[in-house]
Amino acid sequence: MKSVAIIGAGIAGLTAAFYLKRKGIPVTVYEASGRVGGVIQSLRQDGWLAEFGPNTILETSPKIAQLVHDAGLQSRRLDPAPEAEARYVVRYRRPIEMPGSPLGFFTTDLFTWKAKLAVLREPFVPRRADGKEESIAEFVQRRMNQEFLDHAIDALVAGVYAGDPYKLSVQHAFPKLARLEERYGSLIKGQIFGAGERKRSGEVAKDRAPKFSFDEGLQVLPDALAAQLGDTVRLNTLVSKLTQTADGWRLTLSEGQVPRAPNSENEIRDSQSSPLRKESQAEHHAVVFCGTAPRLAELKVETTGGAGSPLPADGAHGVTRPTSKLDLSPFSEIRYPPVASVVLGFRRDQVTHPCEGFGMLIPKIEGFKILGTIFSSSLFPNRAPAGHLTLTSYLGGERYPDLALLPPEELVELTCADLCELLGVKGRPVFQHCVLYPRAIPQYNVGYGRYRELMNDIENQATGFFLAGHFRDGVSLGDTIVSGANVVERVEKFLIAR
Ligand SMILES: Cc1cc2nc3c(=O)[nH]c(=O)nc-3n(C[C@H](O)[C@H](O)[C@H](O)COP(=O)(O)OP(=O)(O)OC[C@H]3O[C@@H](n4cnc5c(N)ncnc54)[C@H](O)[C@@H]3O)c2cc1C
C-alpha cells in the first residue's frame, strides 16, 4: 500500500491527512511541536475560554462545512448570535459601527462626503490598463480615495494580515477584489452582477460568509481530526531532510520534546531552536509539506531523476543516481511579522462600552498601539463567566513588529491603556493571558507570484512532493482547509499514475 507523509499538524496538514485516510491511503503526520493545531490555540481555564490564534472560521467554501460534517462536529459547531454581527472601526478616537447597508453607508459618521462620493464614482473608474501589479493601497487610491484607504482598508488589512496596505499585493492578498475589477470593471458592479456566479460555484464572499467556532473553541477541530488519525500523528518530530529514492521519499526525522520558553507565559511554539534528540528515518511514496515558509526554506531536499528515472535505486547494482539539491532558500524572504495576542477578562461593570458585536478594527492613522479587539464573549456564549466579558486584542504585525515582542506585563499595560480610551475599561483585568506568535501570518506582498510559481515548479520538478497551507493558497482558516482538501486530489492522482 502506498503511503503518504504529511509534514505539519496545523489545520492544512490535518485536513489533508484526514481525507487521505478516509480514502484508504495510509498516512503519517509529522509535527515538530508537542501539539496539533498549529496557530490554532484555545485555552479553557476557570470558566474563561481564551482563543489566541484564529477566533472564527469563515465559511467561504462548501468544503469547510463538509469537513465539519465529516469530522462529526456538527453538534459542537457554534454560530454567533445575530446581534454579534456589528463591527466597529475606530475614527475620531472612538469606535463607530460599520454600516451594514447602502443607506447606512451614506448616513454613517465613519466617512466624510468626499469618501462617500468616491465610492459612488467607483463604477466609472476604468480598469488599470498597463497590467502592473498593485499594492492594495494603490488599488484603493486609484478606485476610491485616500480617506477610504486610511480609515477603512488600512484597518481591514490589519485585521486579516496584520499587514501593511502599501506592501500587500491586491492580486495575491485580495485576489477576489482583483478579479472583480478584471471581470466586471468595478468592485460595486462585481458585487451586484457577480452574485449569480458565486451562487453557482458555491463560493461565498468573505464579507458575507457565515462565521463560526465550536463549543470549546477552534481547537476542537484539529483535536477531532487528530483523534480520528490516532497514532499516525507523531508529535515532537521535526522533518529536516527529504531524499528522493526509487520508490518515493526518505525522511530524516529529529525527535524530541519542545521545551516551553522559560520565565514567560508566552508559549514560543517555534520548535527549531529547541534541542531535538533522536535522529531516525522513514520512507513514504509521497510527501505533503504543510508547515510554514521559513521551515520550508530550511528543509533540505535532494531529488534524483524522479520516480520515472531509468536508473535503479541509490546504490543498487553499484549505480548511484545523480542527486540535485532543491534550493528552497527564497522562501525565507517571505515576511511573517510577529503578533502578540492579549486575552483579557473584565467584570462587566469595569467596561462602559456595551461590547456587543464582533469587535473593532483600528486604522494606523488613529494612533493606538493595538491593531484591533475581538469582543470574544459577545461573539459566542461560554467564553467568560457570568457577569464578565473577554476582549481579545492583537499587537505587532507589520505596523509595530517590536511591540509584539514586549514582555507580557507591558503588553497588558499597553492594551489596557488603549481599551480604557476606546471602550471605557477601568482597573486591572481579572483574567489575562498573552501568547506571542513569533512568525504569525505570511505577507502576500507585491511580487508574491514569484513564490507561487516556485511552488508550482517544485511540485513539477520533485515528483511526489506537494505543498499546501497558508503560505500557498491563502491565509484564512477557510483557505487553508480548502488547500488541505485540494492537495488530496493531487496526491491521489499521483499515486494512481505511479
Ligand atoms: C494570531 C492569528 C490570528 C488569526 N486569526 C484568524 C481568524 O480569526 N480567522 C481565520 O480565518 N484565520 C486566522 N488566522 C490565520 C489562520 O489561523 C492560519 O493561516 C491557519 O491556521 C494556518 O494553518 P496551516 O495548517 O497552514 O499552518 P500552521 O497552523 O502554521 O501549522 C503548520 C504546522 O507545521 C509544523 N511544522 C512546520 N515545519 C515542520 C517540519 N519541518 N516538520 C514537522 N512539522 C513542521 C508547525 O510546527 C505547525 O504546527 C490567524 C492567524 C494568527 C497567527
XYZ file of C-alpha atoms and ligand atoms in Angstrom:
551
model
C 0.000 0.000 0.000
C 1.419 3.400 -0.979
C 1.869 5.696 1.999
C 1.971 9.471 2.362
C 3.874 11.646 4.828
C 2.263 14.878 5.930
C 4.656 17.442 7.407
C 2.868 19.714 9.889
C -0.226 19.118 12.027
C -1.775 22.550 11.507
C -5.265 22.620 10.046
C -3.986 22.203 6.460
C -1.945 19.095 7.286
C -4.658 17.516 9.421
C -7.320 18.121 6.764
C -5.129 16.528 4.102
C -4.277 13.553 6.354
C -7.915 13.080 7.385
C -9.167 12.877 3.794
C -6.280 10.696 2.609
C -7.031 8.247 5.415
C -10.732 8.235 4.506
C -9.712 7.216 1.001
C -7.851 4.238 2.459
C -4.387 5.718 1.819
C -2.005 5.154 4.780
C -0.700 8.453 6.194
C 1.721 9.557 8.887
C 1.650 13.141 10.171
C 4.952 14.538 11.467
C 4.620 17.556 13.746
C 7.617 19.414 15.159
C 5.826 20.793 18.220
C 4.180 18.891 21.044
C 0.594 19.663 19.989
C -1.736 19.667 16.995
C -3.479 22.716 15.516
C -0.521 24.917 14.533
C -1.513 28.529 15.186
C -4.966 27.455 16.413
C -4.780 27.548 20.188
C -7.737 27.618 22.608
C -7.409 27.576 26.392
C -10.244 26.759 28.820
C -9.493 27.978 32.358
C -11.733 28.805 35.338
C -14.823 29.460 33.212
C -12.944 31.533 30.594
C -12.192 30.432 27.076
C -9.227 32.192 25.516
C -8.619 31.933 21.799
C -5.064 33.048 20.975
C -4.808 32.396 17.240
C -7.817 32.480 14.947
C -11.206 33.183 16.556
C -13.609 32.252 13.775
C -13.786 30.264 10.559
C -15.420 31.995 7.614
C -17.500 29.549 5.616
C -16.391 30.718 2.188
C -16.485 27.287 0.511
C -18.764 24.222 0.827
C -15.611 22.193 1.650
C -15.482 23.835 5.089
C -18.944 22.706 6.217
C -18.181 19.325 4.657
C -15.105 18.924 6.873
C -17.111 19.827 9.988
C -19.707 17.247 8.957
C -17.137 14.560 8.077
C -15.316 15.114 11.373
C -18.652 14.559 13.194
C -18.600 18.039 14.732
C -21.937 19.486 13.589
C -23.459 19.326 17.065
C -20.449 21.195 18.501
C -20.484 23.992 15.946
C -21.340 27.433 17.361
C -22.782 30.189 15.183
C -22.629 33.714 16.586
C -25.787 35.444 17.737
C -27.234 37.753 15.000
C -26.581 40.796 17.235
C -22.882 39.908 17.158
C -22.746 40.998 13.516
C -21.911 44.607 14.425
C -18.343 45.602 13.586
C -16.711 48.800 14.657
C -13.948 50.853 13.097
C -12.188 53.497 15.154
C -12.395 57.062 13.899
C -12.135 60.349 15.812
C -10.644 58.095 18.571
C -13.894 56.211 19.193
C -15.419 53.005 17.768
C -18.075 53.720 15.123
C -20.323 50.919 13.872
C -19.631 49.952 10.276
C -22.648 50.444 8.027
C -24.403 47.243 7.018
C -26.470 48.634 4.114
C -26.147 51.220 1.312
C -28.383 53.613 3.273
C -26.225 53.098 6.353
C -23.140 53.894 4.290
C -24.487 57.267 3.218
C -25.560 58.248 6.732
C -22.560 56.948 8.736
C -20.122 59.260 10.548
C -17.301 56.905 9.606
C -16.655 58.638 6.266
C -16.903 62.202 5.032
C -18.952 63.070 1.938
C -15.750 63.075 -0.066
C -15.170 59.366 0.634
C -18.845 58.565 0.042
C -18.742 60.306 -3.340
C -15.528 58.456 -4.200
C -17.345 55.157 -3.626
C -20.262 56.345 -5.794
C -17.779 57.161 -8.561
C -16.065 53.753 -8.341
C -18.135 52.025 -11.103
C -16.952 54.699 -13.550
C -13.217 54.362 -12.799
C -11.599 52.489 -15.694
C -9.677 49.243 -15.249
C -5.919 49.541 -14.895
C -4.638 49.208 -18.430
C -0.898 48.524 -18.028
C -1.315 45.243 -16.099
C 1.115 46.372 -13.365
C 0.774 44.516 -10.072
C -0.504 46.976 -7.461
C -0.467 47.118 -3.692
C -3.885 47.208 -2.064
C -3.126 50.848 -1.155
C -2.503 51.816 -4.815
C -5.636 49.934 -5.861
C -7.860 51.720 -3.327
C -6.296 55.138 -4.026
C -6.994 54.619 -7.728
C -10.527 53.202 -7.448
C -11.740 55.104 -4.349
C -9.659 57.617 -2.403
C -7.036 58.160 0.292
C -9.598 58.603 3.058
C -11.184 55.239 2.288
C -7.726 53.678 2.408
C -6.677 55.352 5.669
C -9.914 54.859 7.566
C -11.296 51.561 6.266
C -8.901 49.412 4.224
C -5.893 50.004 6.481
C -7.930 48.683 9.422
C -9.207 45.708 7.439
C -5.688 44.822 6.327
C -4.529 44.917 9.957
C -7.425 42.619 10.893
C -6.732 39.993 8.249
C -2.954 40.059 7.663
C -1.594 42.278 10.458
C -0.104 43.727 7.288
C 0.877 46.944 5.526
C -1.522 48.048 2.751
C 1.356 49.728 0.893
C 3.124 46.357 0.590
C 0.352 43.751 0.266
C -0.438 42.761 -3.302
C -4.047 43.213 -4.362
C -3.617 40.348 -6.803
C -2.280 37.856 -4.257
C -3.621 39.054 -0.897
C -7.083 40.091 -2.151
C -7.478 38.061 -5.344
C -11.259 38.344 -5.332
C -11.077 42.164 -5.473
C -8.591 41.999 -8.332
C -10.860 39.545 -10.158
C -13.949 41.742 -9.678
C -12.168 44.634 -11.385
C -10.809 42.403 -14.130
C -14.159 40.751 -14.846
C -16.719 43.478 -14.174
C -14.575 46.624 -14.415
C -15.700 47.674 -10.936
C -15.971 46.318 -7.396
C -19.514 47.603 -6.968
C -20.701 46.237 -10.310
C -18.958 42.948 -9.466
C -20.763 42.725 -6.123
C -24.100 43.135 -7.903
C -23.561 41.161 -11.100
C -21.229 38.506 -9.647
C -23.818 37.186 -7.184
C -25.175 34.580 -9.633
C -21.710 33.324 -10.477
C -20.783 32.971 -6.793
C -24.016 31.079 -6.139
C -23.261 28.622 -8.937
C -19.719 27.950 -7.663
C -20.903 27.576 -4.055
C -18.378 30.264 -3.027
C -19.378 32.986 -0.602
C -17.705 36.411 -0.466
C -15.675 36.883 2.733
C -17.758 39.870 3.887
C -20.948 37.804 3.673
C -19.696 34.355 4.658
C -21.162 32.912 7.862
C -18.543 32.644 10.599
C -18.457 30.015 13.291
C -16.458 28.296 16.016
C -17.053 25.353 18.368
C -18.299 24.969 21.929
C -14.754 24.672 23.306
C -13.099 26.933 20.739
C -11.451 26.293 17.392
C -9.011 23.780 18.910
C -11.954 21.324 18.787
C -11.437 20.886 15.034
C -7.732 19.878 14.969
C -8.256 17.769 18.103
C -11.134 15.881 16.468
C -9.175 15.299 13.252
C -6.107 14.161 15.200
C -8.249 11.800 17.319
C -9.504 10.122 14.150
C -5.942 9.860 12.822
C -4.842 8.187 16.072
C -1.213 7.200 16.494
C -0.389 8.083 12.908
C 0.203 11.622 14.254
C 3.775 11.817 15.538
C 4.324 14.857 17.745
C 7.723 16.366 18.627
C 9.053 15.129 15.301
C 10.724 17.634 13.012
C 11.312 16.640 9.403
C 14.699 18.115 8.487
C 15.555 16.424 5.214
C 13.905 14.686 2.270
C 15.805 12.435 -0.104
C 14.149 11.129 -3.219
C 14.511 7.370 -3.733
C 13.386 4.999 -6.471
C 10.136 4.336 -4.574
C 9.413 7.784 -3.216
C 10.993 9.729 -0.385
C 13.218 9.103 2.628
C 12.548 11.481 5.514
C 15.168 12.398 8.093
C 13.433 12.980 11.423
C 14.641 14.667 14.606
C 12.592 13.634 17.598
C 12.480 15.325 20.975
C 10.295 17.484 23.165
C 9.996 21.185 22.617
C 10.557 22.980 25.930
C 8.347 25.943 26.862
C 10.034 29.300 26.843
C 11.408 29.963 30.330
C 10.221 32.811 32.549
C 7.374 33.908 30.315
C 3.776 32.940 29.868
C 4.328 33.316 26.142
C 4.394 29.937 24.582
C 7.038 30.056 21.894
C 5.821 27.403 19.544
C 8.851 27.793 17.408
C 10.439 24.416 17.677
C 13.568 24.822 15.589
C 15.656 26.350 18.359
C 14.965 23.501 20.791
C 17.407 20.637 21.314
C 15.996 17.726 19.359
C 17.411 14.428 20.486
C 16.932 11.372 18.347
C 17.537 11.129 14.605
C 15.698 8.496 12.575
C 14.396 7.883 9.081
C 11.117 6.937 7.449
C 10.107 6.049 3.891
C 6.951 7.180 2.072
C 5.738 7.259 -1.516
C 4.664 10.887 -1.404
C 5.218 13.843 0.916
C 2.972 16.848 1.548
C 4.628 19.814 3.240
C 2.024 21.740 5.278
C 4.402 23.684 7.525
C 5.433 27.320 7.236
C 7.502 29.132 4.598
C 10.540 29.685 6.902
C 10.586 25.965 7.724
C 10.284 25.132 4.033
C 13.336 27.291 3.381
C 15.291 25.259 5.957
C 14.225 21.861 4.631
C 16.993 20.029 2.776
C 15.556 18.328 -0.290
C 17.586 16.066 -2.536
C 15.962 14.928 -5.750
C 17.021 12.381 -8.315
C 15.810 11.991 -11.848
C 12.347 11.426 -10.357
C 10.219 8.366 -9.868
C 10.291 7.669 -13.600
C 14.100 7.696 -13.734
C 15.520 4.734 -15.653
C 18.318 4.342 -13.089
C 17.767 1.924 -10.186
C 17.570 2.922 -6.522
C 20.519 4.505 -4.710
C 23.496 2.231 -4.673
C 21.688 -0.767 -6.214
C 23.815 -2.591 -8.811
C 26.655 -0.263 -7.880
C 24.952 2.672 -9.595
C 24.092 5.826 -7.706
C 21.644 8.178 -9.297
C 22.859 11.754 -9.557
C 21.166 13.917 -6.982
C 20.447 17.590 -7.059
C 19.514 19.838 -4.160
C 16.354 21.899 -4.407
C 17.080 25.498 -3.500
C 14.264 26.408 -1.140
C 16.099 29.370 0.400
C 13.958 32.014 -1.398
C 11.065 31.089 0.907
C 12.977 32.610 3.834
C 12.327 36.028 2.229
C 8.577 35.795 2.871
C 7.799 38.137 5.719
C 5.993 36.784 8.800
C 5.853 39.686 11.276
C 5.317 38.757 14.929
C 1.892 39.188 16.529
C 1.016 39.048 20.222
C -2.491 38.011 21.281
C -3.601 39.583 24.534
C -6.706 37.989 26.024
C -8.151 39.992 28.918
C -11.170 39.305 31.111
C -13.050 42.039 32.991
C -16.091 42.281 35.215
C -18.966 43.726 33.203
C -19.038 46.792 35.494
C -15.409 47.591 34.586
C -16.343 48.303 30.940
C -18.539 51.214 29.820
C -18.976 50.212 26.161
C -21.637 47.505 25.593
C -19.093 45.500 23.500
C -21.935 43.900 21.592
C -20.759 42.735 18.206
C -17.759 41.135 16.559
C -15.182 43.688 17.608
C -13.337 46.793 16.474
C -10.620 47.426 13.928
C -8.176 50.294 14.359
C -6.523 52.115 11.455
C -2.921 53.240 11.956
C -3.845 56.878 11.442
C -5.761 56.852 14.755
C -2.502 56.386 16.685
C -3.349 53.480 19.019
C -0.958 50.625 19.817
C -3.389 47.730 19.411
C -4.395 46.609 15.910
C -7.903 45.658 16.949
C -10.012 43.853 19.522
C -12.494 40.994 19.271
C -15.466 41.109 21.643
C -14.981 37.375 22.207
C -17.651 36.779 24.840
C -20.282 38.675 22.867
C -19.499 36.655 19.767
C -20.011 33.212 21.329
C -21.540 32.039 24.630
C -19.466 30.482 27.428
C -16.304 32.465 26.670
C -16.443 34.247 30.055
C -18.027 33.528 33.477
C -21.425 35.169 34.132
C -21.153 38.921 34.672
C -17.788 39.135 32.872
C -16.516 39.729 29.361
C -13.480 38.694 27.340
C -11.661 41.056 24.991
C -9.004 39.657 22.651
C -6.576 42.247 21.275
C -3.619 41.985 18.902
C -0.345 43.922 18.888
C 2.569 43.944 16.470
C 2.248 42.894 12.847
C 3.848 44.987 10.096
C 2.607 48.139 11.810
C 4.611 47.833 15.044
C 6.526 44.483 14.953
C 8.644 45.320 18.029
C 5.601 45.794 20.249
C 4.660 42.117 19.874
C 7.968 41.140 21.491
C 7.389 43.083 24.719
C 7.076 41.120 27.987
C 3.501 40.079 28.854
C 3.053 42.678 31.640
C 3.911 45.513 29.247
C 1.596 44.095 26.589
C -1.233 44.071 29.124
C -0.428 47.666 30.198
C -0.456 48.979 26.617
C -3.630 47.105 25.780
C -5.444 48.306 28.904
C -4.451 51.925 28.121
C -5.962 51.704 24.617
C -9.064 49.851 25.837
C -9.531 52.460 28.554
C -9.812 55.263 25.982
C -11.754 53.283 23.380
C -14.144 51.168 25.456
C -14.056 52.833 28.857
C -12.271 49.894 30.511
C -11.353 50.613 34.152
C -8.948 48.838 36.504
C -6.935 45.673 36.154
C -8.166 42.644 34.213
C -9.365 39.724 36.325
C -8.089 37.237 33.724
C -5.111 37.694 31.425
C -3.048 35.644 29.012
C -0.608 36.707 26.306
C 0.711 34.491 23.548
C 3.421 35.518 21.134
C 3.334 34.253 17.565
C 6.941 34.988 16.550
C 6.031 34.312 12.919
C 2.313 34.844 12.645
C 0.918 35.403 9.147
C 2.788 35.419 5.805
C 2.590 38.704 3.950
C 1.397 38.228 0.385
C 3.276 41.357 -0.672
C 3.712 42.688 -4.213
C 5.845 40.118 -6.052
C 4.402 37.123 -4.152
C 3.681 35.498 -7.524
C 7.359 34.573 -7.682
C 6.952 32.246 -4.674
C 3.761 30.767 -6.066
C 5.494 29.991 -9.360
C 8.359 28.454 -7.427
C 5.917 26.239 -5.528
C 4.368 25.028 -8.790
C 7.853 24.378 -10.207
C 8.800 22.373 -7.122
C 5.702 20.179 -7.415
C 6.527 19.578 -11.082
C 10.238 19.001 -10.539
C 10.234 16.935 -7.362
C 7.618 14.367 -8.284
C 5.656 13.171 -5.274
C 6.471 16.274 -3.214
C 3.465 18.561 -2.625
C 2.940 21.868 -0.859
C -0.207 23.096 0.882
C -1.300 25.534 3.567
C -1.394 29.195 4.482
C 1.744 30.243 2.565
C 0.397 28.841 -0.689
C -3.383 29.126 -1.060
C -4.478 31.999 1.194
C -4.063 32.800 4.873
C -7.557 32.361 6.302
C -8.556 29.181 8.089
C -11.096 28.544 5.351
C -8.408 28.923 2.678
C -6.096 26.515 4.491
C -8.844 23.916 4.940
C -9.605 24.110 1.205
C -5.856 23.917 0.473
C -5.572 20.749 2.599
C -8.626 19.194 0.927
C -7.415 20.078 -2.587
C -3.911 18.668 -2.204
C -5.511 15.266 -1.540
C -6.777 15.218 -5.124
C -3.278 15.957 -6.485
C -1.688 13.286 -4.278
C -4.293 10.685 -5.210
C -3.793 11.359 -8.918
C -0.028 10.976 -8.474
C -0.333 7.693 -6.562
C -2.706 6.221 -9.130
C -0.424 7.242 -12.010
C 2.680 5.590 -10.490
C -2.813 35.395 15.685
C -3.530 34.834 14.498
C -4.888 35.088 14.330
C -5.577 34.573 13.223
N -6.933 34.794 13.111
C -7.623 34.205 12.112
C -9.062 34.239 12.095
O -9.719 34.771 13.007
N -9.698 33.639 11.057
C -9.024 32.995 10.054
O -9.654 32.504 9.126
N -7.668 32.897 10.071
C -6.960 33.463 11.082
N -5.591 33.319 11.150
C -4.900 32.577 10.075
C -5.061 31.049 10.184
O -5.280 30.668 11.506
C -3.826 30.335 9.660
O -3.452 30.820 8.392
C -4.019 28.817 9.548
O -4.489 28.290 10.763
C -2.693 28.188 9.137
O -2.812 26.791 9.104
P -1.663 25.884 8.489
O -2.013 24.483 8.759
O -1.429 26.280 7.066
O -0.306 26.320 9.249
P 0.126 26.314 10.791
O -1.041 26.482 11.676
O 1.235 27.304 10.894
O 0.695 24.854 11.018
C 1.923 24.432 10.486
C 2.463 23.315 11.379
O 3.575 22.706 10.736
C 4.545 22.395 11.708
N 5.848 22.277 11.001
C 6.477 23.237 10.271
N 7.612 22.755 9.737
C 7.713 21.468 10.142
C 8.673 20.445 9.903
N 9.771 20.649 9.138
N 8.469 19.229 10.472
C 7.378 18.985 11.231
N 6.426 19.936 11.486
C 6.598 21.152 10.942
C 4.479 23.573 12.685
O 5.009 23.232 13.955
C 2.963 23.819 12.731
O 2.322 23.102 13.751
C -4.875 33.804 12.257
C -3.503 33.548 12.421
C -2.838 34.044 13.540
C -1.375 33.739 13.722
